[in-house]
Amino acid sequence: MQDAVLAMLAKEPSHGYRLRERLRRALGPLGESMNAGQVYVTLARLEKAGLVASERADGLPDRPDRKVYALTPAGQRRVAAWLGEVSWPKPNLAEFHLKLAAAAAGRLADPVELVDAQRRELLRRLGEAQRALLAEADGSTAGLLLEGVALRLQADLRWLEACERVWSRIADESEDA
C-alpha cells in the first residue's frame, strides 16, 4: 500500500481524501473494502520515514484546512525502485494492478513495459521450475509441489497477457485521441 500511495503522489501532490478516491477508482470493486483510515495511517508512516512531506492548505469556508502531501527526493527514488521491482512468485495482484495504474496516471512508466518485465521474470522462474520438475522422480511430493509452482506461474502468465491486452488498448486509444 505504501508504494502505491507514493506512486499516486508522483503525479501530483494531494491530500488524503483525494488519494483514497484515486486508489478506490483504480481498484474498482476491490477498493470498496478499503478502510478510510488506512490511507491516512500510510501517509503518516511515509512522512515519518521521510518519503513524503506535508503542508497545510487552506480549506473551503465549510471545511477545515487539509494537509497536502508531496514526494520528497527519497520518495521519488522509492517510486522508481518500486516500478522496476519484480515481485513474483508471490505477487500481490492488487498491488501490481495499482503499480500499472499509477505508472500510467503519473506517466512514470509504460504499463506494457512493466507487464513485459514481469513476464520475463515469470518465464525465467517457470523454466527453473520445469527443469527441477524433470529432475524429480514421478509421484514424489517434491514433484507435486514443483508442478503446483509451474501451474501457478502459467496462470500468472495468462493474467499478464490479459493485462497487456488491456493496457495496449488503452495506449492505442490515448494515441488516437
GROMACS .gro file of N, CA and C in nm:
model
  531
    1MET      N    1   0.082  -0.119   0.000
    1MET     CA    2   0.000   0.000   0.000
    1MET      C    3   0.087   0.126   0.000
    2GLN      N    4   0.197   0.125   0.074
    2GLN     CA    5   0.282   0.243   0.081
    2GLN      C    6   0.335   0.283  -0.056
    3ASP      N    7   0.381   0.184  -0.131
    3ASP     CA    8   0.437   0.216  -0.262
    3ASP      C    9   0.331   0.268  -0.357
    4ALA      N   10   0.211   0.214  -0.351
    4ALA     CA   11   0.103   0.262  -0.437
    4ALA      C   12   0.068   0.406  -0.402
    5VAL      N   13   0.063   0.439  -0.275
    5VAL     CA   14   0.035   0.577  -0.233
    5VAL      C   15   0.145   0.670  -0.283
    6LEU      N   16   0.270   0.629  -0.268
    6LEU     CA   17   0.381   0.710  -0.317
    6LEU      C   18   0.369   0.733  -0.468
    7ALA      N   19   0.338   0.628  -0.541
    7ALA     CA   20   0.328   0.641  -0.686
    7ALA      C   21   0.213   0.734  -0.726
    8MET      N   22   0.104   0.729  -0.652
    8MET     CA   23  -0.008   0.820  -0.680
    8MET      C   24   0.034   0.965  -0.655
    9LEU      N   25   0.121   0.986  -0.558
    9LEU     CA   26   0.170   1.121  -0.530
    9LEU      C   27   0.272   1.167  -0.634
   10ALA      N   28   0.329   1.074  -0.710
   10ALA     CA   29   0.427   1.112  -0.812
   10ALA      C   30   0.361   1.195  -0.922
   11LYS      N   31   0.234   1.174  -0.943
   11LYS     CA   32   0.163   1.252  -1.045
   11LYS      C   33   0.149   1.397  -1.000
   12GLU      N   34   0.106   1.414  -0.875
   12GLU     CA   35   0.088   1.549  -0.821
   12GLU      C   36   0.067   1.540  -0.671
   13PRO      N   37   0.102   1.646  -0.598
   13PRO     CA   38   0.073   1.648  -0.454
   13PRO      C   39  -0.078   1.635  -0.433
   14SER      N   40  -0.114   1.580  -0.319
   14SER     CA   41  -0.256   1.555  -0.294
   14SER      C   42  -0.283   1.544  -0.145
   15HIS      N   43  -0.409   1.557  -0.111
   15HIS     CA   44  -0.449   1.532   0.027
   15HIS      C   45  -0.504   1.390   0.036
   16GLY      N   46  -0.519   1.342   0.158
   16GLY     CA   47  -0.555   1.203   0.182
   16GLY      C   48  -0.686   1.161   0.119
   17TYR      N   49  -0.786   1.246   0.126
   17TYR     CA   50  -0.917   1.208   0.071
   17TYR      C   51  -0.908   1.185  -0.079
   18ARG      N   52  -0.840   1.273  -0.150
   18ARG     CA   53  -0.827   1.257  -0.296
   18ARG      C   54  -0.746   1.132  -0.328
   19LEU      N   55  -0.642   1.105  -0.251
   19LEU     CA   56  -0.563   0.983  -0.273
   19LEU      C   57  -0.649   0.858  -0.254
   20ARG      N   58  -0.727   0.859  -0.148
   20ARG     CA   59  -0.814   0.745  -0.121
   20ARG      C   60  -0.910   0.722  -0.237
   21GLU      N   61  -0.967   0.828  -0.291
   21GLU     CA   62  -1.060   0.815  -0.402
   21GLU      C   63  -0.990   0.762  -0.527
   22ARG      N   64  -0.869   0.808  -0.553
   22ARG     CA   65  -0.794   0.760  -0.670
   22ARG      C   66  -0.761   0.612  -0.656
   23LEU      N   67  -0.722   0.571  -0.536
   23LEU     CA   68  -0.694   0.429  -0.512
   23LEU      C   69  -0.820   0.345  -0.528
   24ARG      N   70  -0.930   0.393  -0.475
   24ARG     CA   71  -1.056   0.319  -0.485
   24ARG      C   72  -1.099   0.305  -0.631
   25ARG      N   73  -1.084   0.411  -0.709
   25ARG     CA   74  -1.120   0.403  -0.851
   25ARG      C   75  -1.029   0.304  -0.924
   26ALA      N   76  -0.901   0.308  -0.893
   26ALA     CA   77  -0.806   0.218  -0.960
   26ALA      C   78  -0.834   0.072  -0.927
   27LEU      N   79  -0.882   0.044  -0.807
   27LEU     CA   80  -0.908  -0.093  -0.765
   27LEU      C   81  -1.048  -0.141  -0.802
   28GLY      N   82  -1.134  -0.051  -0.842
   28GLY     CA   83  -1.271  -0.091  -0.876
   28GLY      C   84  -1.341  -0.150  -0.756
   29PRO      N   85  -1.415  -0.260  -0.777
   29PRO     CA   86  -1.490  -0.319  -0.666
   29PRO      C   87  -1.403  -0.362  -0.548
   30LEU      N   88  -1.278  -0.397  -0.573
   30LEU     CA   89  -1.189  -0.437  -0.463
   30LEU      C   90  -1.159  -0.318  -0.372
   31GLY      N   91  -1.168  -0.197  -0.424
   31GLY     CA   92  -1.138  -0.079  -0.346
   31GLY      C   93  -1.248  -0.040  -0.249
   32GLU      N   94  -1.367  -0.096  -0.267
   32GLU     CA   95  -1.478  -0.063  -0.179
   32GLU      C   96  -1.452  -0.105  -0.035
   33SER      N   97  -1.372  -0.207  -0.016
   33SER     CA   98  -1.344  -0.254   0.120
   33SER      C   99  -1.227  -0.180   0.185
   34MET      N  100  -1.167  -0.084   0.114
   34MET     CA  101  -1.053  -0.012   0.169
   34MET      C  102  -1.096   0.071   0.289
   35ASN      N  103  -1.028   0.052   0.399
   35ASN     CA  104  -1.055   0.127   0.521
   35ASN      C  105  -1.016   0.273   0.499
   36ALA      N  106  -1.107   0.363   0.531
   36ALA     CA  107  -1.083   0.506   0.508
   36ALA      C  108  -0.958   0.555   0.581
   37GLY      N  109  -0.933   0.504   0.699
   37GLY     CA  110  -0.817   0.549   0.776
   37GLY      C  111  -0.685   0.493   0.728
   38GLN      N  112  -0.690   0.390   0.646
   38GLN     CA  113  -0.568   0.324   0.601
   38GLN      C  114  -0.477   0.420   0.524
   39VAL      N  115  -0.535   0.503   0.440
   39VAL     CA  116  -0.455   0.597   0.362
   39VAL      C  117  -0.386   0.698   0.456
   40TYR      N  118  -0.460   0.745   0.556
   40TYR     CA  119  -0.402   0.845   0.648
   40TYR      C  120  -0.292   0.785   0.734
   41VAL      N  121  -0.310   0.662   0.778
   41VAL     CA  122  -0.205   0.593   0.855
   41VAL      C  123  -0.082   0.574   0.767
   42THR      N  124  -0.106   0.534   0.642
   42THR     CA  125   0.004   0.515   0.548
   42THR      C  126   0.078   0.646   0.524
   43LEU      N  127   0.005   0.755   0.503
   43LEU     CA  128   0.068   0.885   0.482
   43LEU      C  129   0.152   0.927   0.603
   44ALA      N  130   0.100   0.903   0.723
   44ALA     CA  131   0.176   0.938   0.845
   44ALA      C  132   0.306   0.858   0.851
   45ARG      N  133   0.300   0.730   0.818
   45ARG     CA  134   0.422   0.647   0.819
   45ARG      C  135   0.521   0.694   0.713
   46LEU      N  136   0.470   0.727   0.595
   46LEU     CA  137   0.558   0.773   0.488
   46LEU      C  138   0.624   0.906   0.524
   47GLU      N  139   0.548   0.993   0.593
   47GLU     CA  140   0.605   1.121   0.635
   47GLU      C  141   0.712   1.099   0.741
   48LYS      N  142   0.685   1.010   0.835
   48LYS     CA  143   0.783   0.980   0.939
   48LYS      C  144   0.910   0.920   0.879
   49ALA      N  145   0.895   0.844   0.771
   49ALA     CA  146   1.010   0.782   0.705
   49ALA      C  147   1.083   0.879   0.612
   50GLY      N  148   1.030   0.999   0.596
   50GLY     CA  149   1.095   1.098   0.511
   50GLY      C  150   1.069   1.081   0.363
   51LEU      N  151   0.966   1.003   0.328
   51LEU     CA  152   0.935   0.979   0.187
   51LEU      C  153   0.834   1.078   0.131
   52VAL      N  154   0.757   1.141   0.220
   52VAL     CA  155   0.666   1.247   0.180
   52VAL      C  156   0.679   1.362   0.279
   53ALA      N  157   0.641   1.479   0.234
   53ALA     CA  158   0.635   1.597   0.320
   53ALA      C  159   0.496   1.654   0.306
   54SER      N  160   0.448   1.718   0.413
   54SER     CA  161   0.314   1.775   0.406
   54SER      C  162   0.318   1.923   0.441
   55GLU      N  163   0.217   1.992   0.391
   55GLU     CA  164   0.197   2.130   0.432
   55GLU      C  165   0.047   2.155   0.436
   56ARG      N  166   0.010   2.248   0.519
   56ARG     CA  167  -0.132   2.281   0.533
   56ARG      C  168  -0.177   2.362   0.413
   57ALA      N  169  -0.296   2.328   0.365
   57ALA     CA  170  -0.358   2.403   0.256
   57ALA      C  171  -0.489   2.459   0.309
   58ASP      N  172  -0.521   2.579   0.268
   58ASP     CA  173  -0.646   2.640   0.312
   58ASP      C  174  -0.763   2.555   0.268
   59GLY      N  175  -0.857   2.537   0.359
   59GLY     CA  176  -0.979   2.464   0.328
   59GLY      C  177  -1.083   2.558   0.271
   60LEU      N  178  -1.195   2.503   0.240
   60LEU     CA  179  -1.308   2.581   0.195
   60LEU      C  180  -1.378   2.641   0.316
   61PRO      N  181  -1.466   2.739   0.297
   61PRO     CA  182  -1.533   2.801   0.413
   61PRO      C  183  -1.603   2.700   0.504
   62ASP      N  184  -1.659   2.595   0.446
   62ASP     CA  185  -1.731   2.498   0.528
   62ASP      C  186  -1.647   2.374   0.561
   63ARG      N  187  -1.518   2.375   0.527
   63ARG     CA  188  -1.431   2.260   0.553
   63ARG      C  189  -1.302   2.308   0.620
   64PRO      N  190  -1.244   2.222   0.701
   64PRO     CA  191  -1.118   2.261   0.768
   64PRO      C  192  -1.001   2.259   0.670
   65ASP      N  193  -0.891   2.317   0.717
   65ASP     CA  194  -0.768   2.309   0.639
   65ASP      C  195  -0.730   2.163   0.620
   66ARG      N  196  -0.657   2.136   0.514
   66ARG     CA  197  -0.614   1.999   0.485
   66ARG      C  198  -0.463   1.996   0.472
   67LYS      N  199  -0.410   1.877   0.497
   67LYS     CA  200  -0.268   1.854   0.472
   67LYS      C  201  -0.255   1.807   0.327
   68VAL      N  202  -0.164   1.869   0.256
   68VAL     CA  203  -0.134   1.826   0.120
   68VAL      C  204   0.003   1.759   0.124
   69TYR      N  205   0.011   1.640   0.069
   69TYR     CA  206   0.133   1.560   0.073
   69TYR      C  207   0.201   1.562  -0.063
   70ALA      N  208   0.333   1.567  -0.060
   70ALA     CA  209   0.415   1.563  -0.181
   70ALA      C  210   0.534   1.472  -0.157
   71LEU      N  211   0.584   1.414  -0.265
   71LEU     CA  212   0.702   1.328  -0.254
   71LEU      C  213   0.827   1.409  -0.221
   72THR      N  214   0.912   1.350  -0.142
   72THR     CA  215   1.046   1.403  -0.121
   72THR      C  216   1.136   1.336  -0.225
   73PRO      N  217   1.260   1.381  -0.239
   73PRO     CA  218   1.351   1.310  -0.330
   73PRO      C  219   1.365   1.161  -0.294
   74ALA      N  220   1.367   1.129  -0.165
   74ALA     CA  221   1.375   0.988  -0.124
   74ALA      C  222   1.250   0.914  -0.168
   75GLY      N  223   1.135   0.978  -0.161
   75GLY     CA  224   1.011   0.917  -0.207
   75GLY      C  225   1.012   0.894  -0.357
   76GLN      N  226   1.068   0.988  -0.432
   76GLN     CA  227   1.079   0.972  -0.577
   76GLN      C  228   1.169   0.853  -0.611
   77ARG      N  229   1.278   0.838  -0.537
   77ARG     CA  230   1.368   0.724  -0.561
   77ARG      C  231   1.297   0.593  -0.529
   78ARG      N  232   1.218   0.592  -0.422
   78ARG     CA  233   1.148   0.468  -0.386
   78ARG      C  234   1.044   0.432  -0.492
   79VAL      N  235   0.974   0.530  -0.547
   79VAL     CA  236   0.877   0.502  -0.653
   79VAL      C  237   0.948   0.440  -0.773
   80ALA      N  238   1.061   0.499  -0.812
   80ALA     CA  239   1.136   0.446  -0.926
   80ALA      C  240   1.180   0.302  -0.900
   81ALA      N  241   1.225   0.273  -0.780
   81ALA     CA  242   1.267   0.137  -0.745
   81ALA      C  243   1.148   0.042  -0.748
   82TRP      N  244   1.035   0.087  -0.696
   82TRP     CA  245   0.915   0.002  -0.693
   82TRP      C  246   0.868  -0.032  -0.833
   83LEU      N  247   0.872   0.066  -0.922
   83LEU     CA  248   0.828   0.041  -1.059
   83LEU      C  249   0.918  -0.061  -1.129
   84GLY      N  250   1.045  -0.065  -1.092
   84GLY     CA  251   1.137  -0.160  -1.152
   84GLY      C  252   1.142  -0.295  -1.083
   85GLU      N  253   1.075  -0.308  -0.972
   85GLU     CA  254   1.079  -0.431  -0.891
   85GLU      C  255   0.997  -0.542  -0.955
   86VAL      N  256   1.051  -0.661  -0.953
   86VAL     CA  257   0.979  -0.781  -0.998
   86VAL      C  258   0.949  -0.862  -0.873
   87SER      N  259   0.820  -0.881  -0.843
   87SER     CA  260   0.784  -0.939  -0.713
   87SER      C  261   0.730  -1.081  -0.719
   88TRP      N  262   0.738  -1.146  -0.833
   88TRP     CA  263   0.688  -1.282  -0.839
   88TRP      C  264   0.788  -1.375  -0.773
   89PRO      N  265   0.754  -1.489  -0.718
   89PRO     CA  266   0.634  -1.567  -0.740
   89PRO      C  267   0.521  -1.539  -0.642
   90LYS      N  268   0.536  -1.446  -0.552
   90LYS     CA  269   0.429  -1.417  -0.458
   90LYS      C  270   0.375  -1.277  -0.485
   91PRO      N  271   0.309  -1.259  -0.598
   91PRO     CA  272   0.263  -1.123  -0.627
   91PRO      C  273   0.138  -1.088  -0.547
   92ASN      N  274   0.127  -0.965  -0.518
   92ASN     CA  275   0.002  -0.912  -0.468
   92ASN      C  276  -0.062  -0.850  -0.591
   93LEU      N  277  -0.163  -0.919  -0.645
   93LEU     CA  278  -0.221  -0.876  -0.772
   93LEU      C  279  -0.279  -0.736  -0.765
   94ALA      N  280  -0.341  -0.701  -0.653
   94ALA     CA  281  -0.395  -0.566  -0.639
   94ALA      C  282  -0.282  -0.464  -0.641
   95GLU      N  283  -0.171  -0.494  -0.576
   95GLU     CA  284  -0.058  -0.401  -0.575
   95GLU      C  285  -0.001  -0.386  -0.716
   96PHE      N  286   0.012  -0.498  -0.789
   96PHE     CA  287   0.065  -0.490  -0.924
   96PHE      C  288  -0.031  -0.409  -1.013
   97HIS      N  289  -0.160  -0.430  -0.995
   97HIS     CA  290  -0.259  -0.352  -1.070
   97HIS      C  291  -0.243  -0.203  -1.039
   98LEU      N  292  -0.227  -0.168  -0.912
   98LEU     CA  293  -0.207  -0.028  -0.874
   98LEU      C  294  -0.077   0.026  -0.933
   99LYS      N  295   0.025  -0.059  -0.940
   99LYS     CA  296   0.151  -0.016  -1.000
   99LYS      C  297   0.128   0.026  -1.145
  100LEU      N  298   0.053  -0.054  -1.218
  100LEU     CA  299   0.025  -0.021  -1.358
  100LEU      C  300  -0.059   0.106  -1.368
  101ALA      N  301  -0.161   0.118  -1.284
  101ALA     CA  302  -0.248   0.235  -1.288
  101ALA      C  303  -0.171   0.362  -1.251
  102ALA      N  304  -0.089   0.354  -1.147
  102ALA     CA  305  -0.012   0.471  -1.105
  102ALA      C  306   0.094   0.508  -1.208
  103ALA      N  307   0.157   0.409  -1.268
  103ALA     CA  308   0.257   0.436  -1.371
  103ALA      C  309   0.195   0.509  -1.489
  104ALA      N  310   0.075   0.466  -1.528
  104ALA     CA  311   0.006   0.530  -1.640
  104ALA      C  312  -0.042   0.669  -1.602
  105ALA      N  313  -0.106   0.681  -1.487
  105ALA     CA  314  -0.164   0.810  -1.446
  105ALA      C  315  -0.057   0.917  -1.429
  106GLY      N  316   0.055   0.880  -1.371
  106GLY     CA  317   0.162   0.977  -1.347
  106GLY      C  318   0.264   0.984  -1.460
  107ARG      N  319   0.239   0.907  -1.567
  107ARG     CA  320   0.334   0.898  -1.679
  107ARG      C  321   0.474   0.865  -1.628
  108LEU      N  322   0.478   0.774  -1.530
  108LEU     CA  323   0.605   0.735  -1.468
  108LEU      C  324   0.675   0.625  -1.547
  109ALA      N  325   0.596   0.539  -1.608
  109ALA     CA  326   0.649   0.427  -1.686
  109ALA      C  327   0.538   0.376  -1.775
  110ASP      N  328   0.576   0.304  -1.879
  110ASP     CA  329   0.480   0.243  -1.970
  110ASP      C  330   0.428   0.114  -1.905
  111PRO      N  331   0.298   0.106  -1.876
  111PRO     CA  332   0.245  -0.016  -1.813
  111PRO      C  333   0.274  -0.143  -1.893
  112VAL      N  334   0.274  -0.134  -2.025
  112VAL     CA  335   0.302  -0.252  -2.107
  112VAL      C  336   0.446  -0.299  -2.086
  113GLU      N  337   0.538  -0.205  -2.069
  113GLU     CA  338   0.677  -0.243  -2.041
  113GLU      C  339   0.690  -0.306  -1.903
  114LEU      N  340   0.615  -0.257  -1.807
  114LEU     CA  341   0.616  -0.319  -1.673
  114LEU      C  342   0.562  -0.461  -1.679
  115VAL      N  343   0.456  -0.481  -1.755
  115VAL     CA  344   0.400  -0.616  -1.773
  115VAL      C  345   0.504  -0.706  -1.838
  116ASP      N  346   0.572  -0.654  -1.940
  116ASP     CA  347   0.673  -0.733  -2.010
  116ASP      C  348   0.787  -0.774  -1.917
  117ALA      N  349   0.830  -0.684  -1.829
  117ALA     CA  350   0.936  -0.718  -1.734
  117ALA      C  351   0.889  -0.828  -1.639
  118GLN      N  352   0.765  -0.820  -1.595
  118GLN     CA  353   0.711  -0.925  -1.508
  118GLN      C  354   0.704  -1.057  -1.584
  119ARG      N  355   0.663  -1.051  -1.712
  119ARG     CA  356   0.652  -1.174  -1.792
  119ARG      C  357   0.789  -1.240  -1.806
  120ARG      N  358   0.891  -1.161  -1.834
  120ARG     CA  359   1.026  -1.219  -1.847
  120ARG      C  360   1.068  -1.291  -1.719
  121GLU      N  361   1.038  -1.229  -1.604
  121GLU     CA  362   1.074  -1.291  -1.476
  121GLU      C  363   0.995  -1.420  -1.455
  122LEU      N  364   0.868  -1.419  -1.487
  122LEU     CA  365   0.786  -1.540  -1.472
  122LEU      C  366   0.834  -1.651  -1.563
  123LEU      N  367   0.869  -1.617  -1.686
  123LEU     CA  368   0.919  -1.719  -1.779
  123LEU      C  369   1.050  -1.778  -1.728
  124ARG      N  370   1.135  -1.695  -1.670
  124ARG     CA  371   1.261  -1.745  -1.614
  124ARG      C  372   1.232  -1.843  -1.500
  125ARG      N  373   1.142  -1.802  -1.412
  125ARG     CA  374   1.109  -1.888  -1.297
  125ARG      C  375   1.036  -2.015  -1.340
  126LEU      N  376   0.951  -2.004  -1.443
  126LEU     CA  377   0.882  -2.122  -1.494
  126LEU      C  378   0.982  -2.221  -1.551
  127GLY      N  379   1.081  -2.171  -1.623
  127GLY     CA  380   1.185  -2.259  -1.677
  127GLY      C  381   1.259  -2.331  -1.566
  128GLU      N  382   1.291  -2.258  -1.460
  128GLU     CA  383   1.359  -2.321  -1.346
  128GLU      C  384   1.272  -2.430  -1.284
  129ALA      N  385   1.145  -2.400  -1.265
  129ALA     CA  386   1.054  -2.498  -1.204
  129ALA      C  387   1.039  -2.621  -1.292
  130GLN      N  388   1.029  -2.599  -1.422
  130GLN     CA  389   1.013  -2.713  -1.514
  130GLN      C  390   1.139  -2.799  -1.517
  131ARG      N  391   1.257  -2.736  -1.515
  131ARG     CA  392   1.381  -2.814  -1.513
  131ARG      C  393   1.391  -2.895  -1.382
  132ALA      N  394   1.355  -2.833  -1.272
  132ALA     CA  395   1.359  -2.904  -1.143
  132ALA      C  396   1.257  -3.018  -1.142
  133LEU      N  397   1.142  -2.995  -1.202
  133LEU     CA  398   1.038  -3.098  -1.208
  133LEU      C  399   1.085  -3.218  -1.290
  134LEU      N  400   1.154  -3.192  -1.399
  134LEU     CA  401   1.206  -3.303  -1.481
  134LEU      C  402   1.309  -3.385  -1.405
  135ALA      N  403   1.380  -3.324  -1.311
  135ALA     CA  404   1.482  -3.394  -1.234
  135ALA      C  405   1.423  -3.476  -1.120
  136GLU      N  406   1.295  -3.453  -1.087
  136GLU     CA  407   1.231  -3.525  -0.977
  136GLU      C  408   1.171  -3.657  -1.025
  137ALA      N  409   1.166  -3.752  -0.934
  137ALA     CA  410   1.103  -3.881  -0.965
  137ALA      C  411   0.952  -3.862  -0.975
  138ASP      N  412   0.890  -3.936  -1.067
  138ASP     CA  413   0.744  -3.929  -1.082
  138ASP      C  414   0.676  -3.968  -0.951
  139GLY      N  415   0.575  -3.890  -0.914
  139GLY     CA  416   0.497  -3.922  -0.796
  139GLY      C  417   0.558  -3.874  -0.665
  140SER      N  418   0.669  -3.804  -0.669
  140SER     CA  419   0.730  -3.757  -0.544
  140SER      C  420   0.653  -3.636  -0.493
  141THR      N  421   0.660  -3.616  -0.363
  141THR     CA  422   0.592  -3.499  -0.306
  141THR      C  423   0.659  -3.370  -0.351
  142ALA      N  424   0.791  -3.370  -0.367
  142ALA     CA  425   0.860  -3.252  -0.417
  142ALA      C  426   0.815  -3.222  -0.561
  143GLY      N  427   0.796  -3.328  -0.639
  143GLY     CA  428   0.746  -3.311  -0.776
  143GLY      C  429   0.608  -3.250  -0.778
  144LEU      N  430   0.525  -3.291  -0.683
  144LEU     CA  431   0.390  -3.235  -0.674
  144LEU      C  432   0.395  -3.086  -0.645
  145LEU      N  433   0.483  -3.048  -0.553
  145LEU     CA  434   0.498  -2.906  -0.521
  145LEU      C  435   0.549  -2.829  -0.643
  146LEU      N  436   0.649  -2.882  -0.711
  146LEU     CA  437   0.703  -2.816  -0.829
  146LEU      C  438   0.598  -2.804  -0.939
  147GLU      N  439   0.513  -2.904  -0.952
  147GLU     CA  440   0.405  -2.896  -1.051
  147GLU      C  441   0.308  -2.784  -1.014
  148GLY      N  442   0.279  -2.770  -0.885
  148GLY     CA  443   0.193  -2.661  -0.840
  148GLY      C  444   0.254  -2.524  -0.869
  149VAL      N  445   0.385  -2.513  -0.847
  149VAL     CA  446   0.455  -2.387  -0.876
  149VAL      C  447   0.445  -2.356  -1.025
  150ALA      N  448   0.468  -2.456  -1.109
  150ALA     CA  449   0.463  -2.435  -1.254
  150ALA      C  450   0.322  -2.395  -1.298
  151LEU      N  451   0.221  -2.460  -1.244
  151LEU     CA  452   0.083  -2.426  -1.280
  151LEU      C  453   0.048  -2.284  -1.237
  152ARG      N  454   0.093  -2.246  -1.119
  152ARG     CA  455   0.067  -2.109  -1.071
  152ARG      C  456   0.134  -2.006  -1.161
  153LEU      N  457   0.257  -2.034  -1.200
  153LEU     CA  458   0.329  -1.941  -1.288
  153LEU      C  459   0.261  -1.932  -1.425
  154GLN      N  460   0.211  -2.044  -1.476
  154GLN     CA  461   0.140  -2.042  -1.603
  154GLN      C  462   0.012  -1.958  -1.593
  155ALA      N  463  -0.060  -1.972  -1.481
  155ALA     CA  464  -0.181  -1.892  -1.462
  155ALA      C  465  -0.145  -1.744  -1.453
  156ASP      N  466  -0.038  -1.711  -1.383
  156ASP     CA  467   0.006  -1.572  -1.372
  156ASP      C  468   0.045  -1.517  -1.508
  157LEU      N  469   0.107  -1.599  -1.592
  157LEU     CA  470   0.142  -1.556  -1.728
  157LEU      C  471   0.017  -1.525  -1.810
  158ARG      N  472  -0.085  -1.606  -1.795
  158ARG     CA  473  -0.212  -1.579  -1.867
  158ARG      C  474  -0.272  -1.448  -1.820
  159TRP      N  475  -0.266  -1.422  -1.688
  159TRP     CA  476  -0.319  -1.295  -1.637
  159TRP      C  477  -0.239  -1.178  -1.693
  160LEU      N  478  -0.107  -1.193  -1.702
  160LEU     CA  479  -0.024  -1.086  -1.759
  160LEU      C  480  -0.059  -1.061  -1.906
  161GLU      N  481  -0.094  -1.166  -1.979
  161GLU     CA  482  -0.139  -1.148  -2.118
  161GLU      C  483  -0.264  -1.061  -2.122
  162ALA      N  484  -0.356  -1.086  -2.028
  162ALA     CA  485  -0.477  -1.003  -2.021
  162ALA      C  486  -0.442  -0.859  -1.986
  163CYS      N  487  -0.348  -0.841  -1.893
  163CYS     CA  488  -0.303  -0.705  -1.857
  163CYS      C  489  -0.246  -0.635  -1.980
  164GLU      N  490  -0.164  -0.705  -2.055
  164GLU     CA  491  -0.102  -0.645  -2.172
  164GLU      C  492  -0.208  -0.605  -2.275
  165ARG      N  493  -0.308  -0.689  -2.297
  165ARG     CA  494  -0.414  -0.655  -2.393
  165ARG      C  495  -0.485  -0.526  -2.353
  166VAL      N  496  -0.521  -0.517  -2.225
  166VAL     CA  497  -0.596  -0.400  -2.178
  166VAL      C  498  -0.510  -0.274  -2.185
  167TRP      N  499  -0.387  -0.281  -2.134
  167TRP     CA  500  -0.302  -0.161  -2.132
  167TRP      C  501  -0.257  -0.122  -2.271
  168SER      N  502  -0.241  -0.217  -2.362
  168SER     CA  503  -0.208  -0.184  -2.501
  168SER      C  504  -0.326  -0.113  -2.567
  169ARG      N  505  -0.447  -0.160  -2.540
  169ARG     CA  506  -0.566  -0.095  -2.595
  169ARG      C  507  -0.579   0.048  -2.541
  170ILE      N  508  -0.556   0.065  -2.412
  170ILE     CA  509  -0.563   0.198  -2.351
  170ILE      C  510  -0.460   0.290  -2.416
  171ALA      N  511  -0.339   0.239  -2.438
  171ALA     CA  512  -0.234   0.321  -2.501
  171ALA      C  513  -0.273   0.358  -2.643
  172ASP      N  514  -0.328   0.261  -2.717
  172ASP     CA  515  -0.370   0.289  -2.854
  172ASP      C  516  -0.480   0.395  -2.858
  173GLU      N  517  -0.576   0.386  -2.765
  173GLU     CA  518  -0.685   0.483  -2.761
  173GLU      C  519  -0.634   0.622  -2.727
  174SER      N  520  -0.534   0.631  -2.637
  174SER     CA  521  -0.483   0.764  -2.600
  174SER      C  522  -0.400   0.823  -2.714
  175GLU      N  523  -0.336   0.739  -2.796
  175GLU     CA  524  -0.263   0.790  -2.911
  175GLU      C  525  -0.357   0.842  -3.018
  176ASP      N  526  -0.474   0.776  -3.032
  176ASP     CA  527  -0.573   0.817  -3.132
  176ASP      C  528  -0.644   0.945  -3.092
  177ALA      N  529  -0.644   0.976  -2.963
  177ALA     CA  530  -0.717   1.094  -2.915
  177ALA      C  531  -0.645   1.223  -2.943
   0.00000   0.00000   0.00000
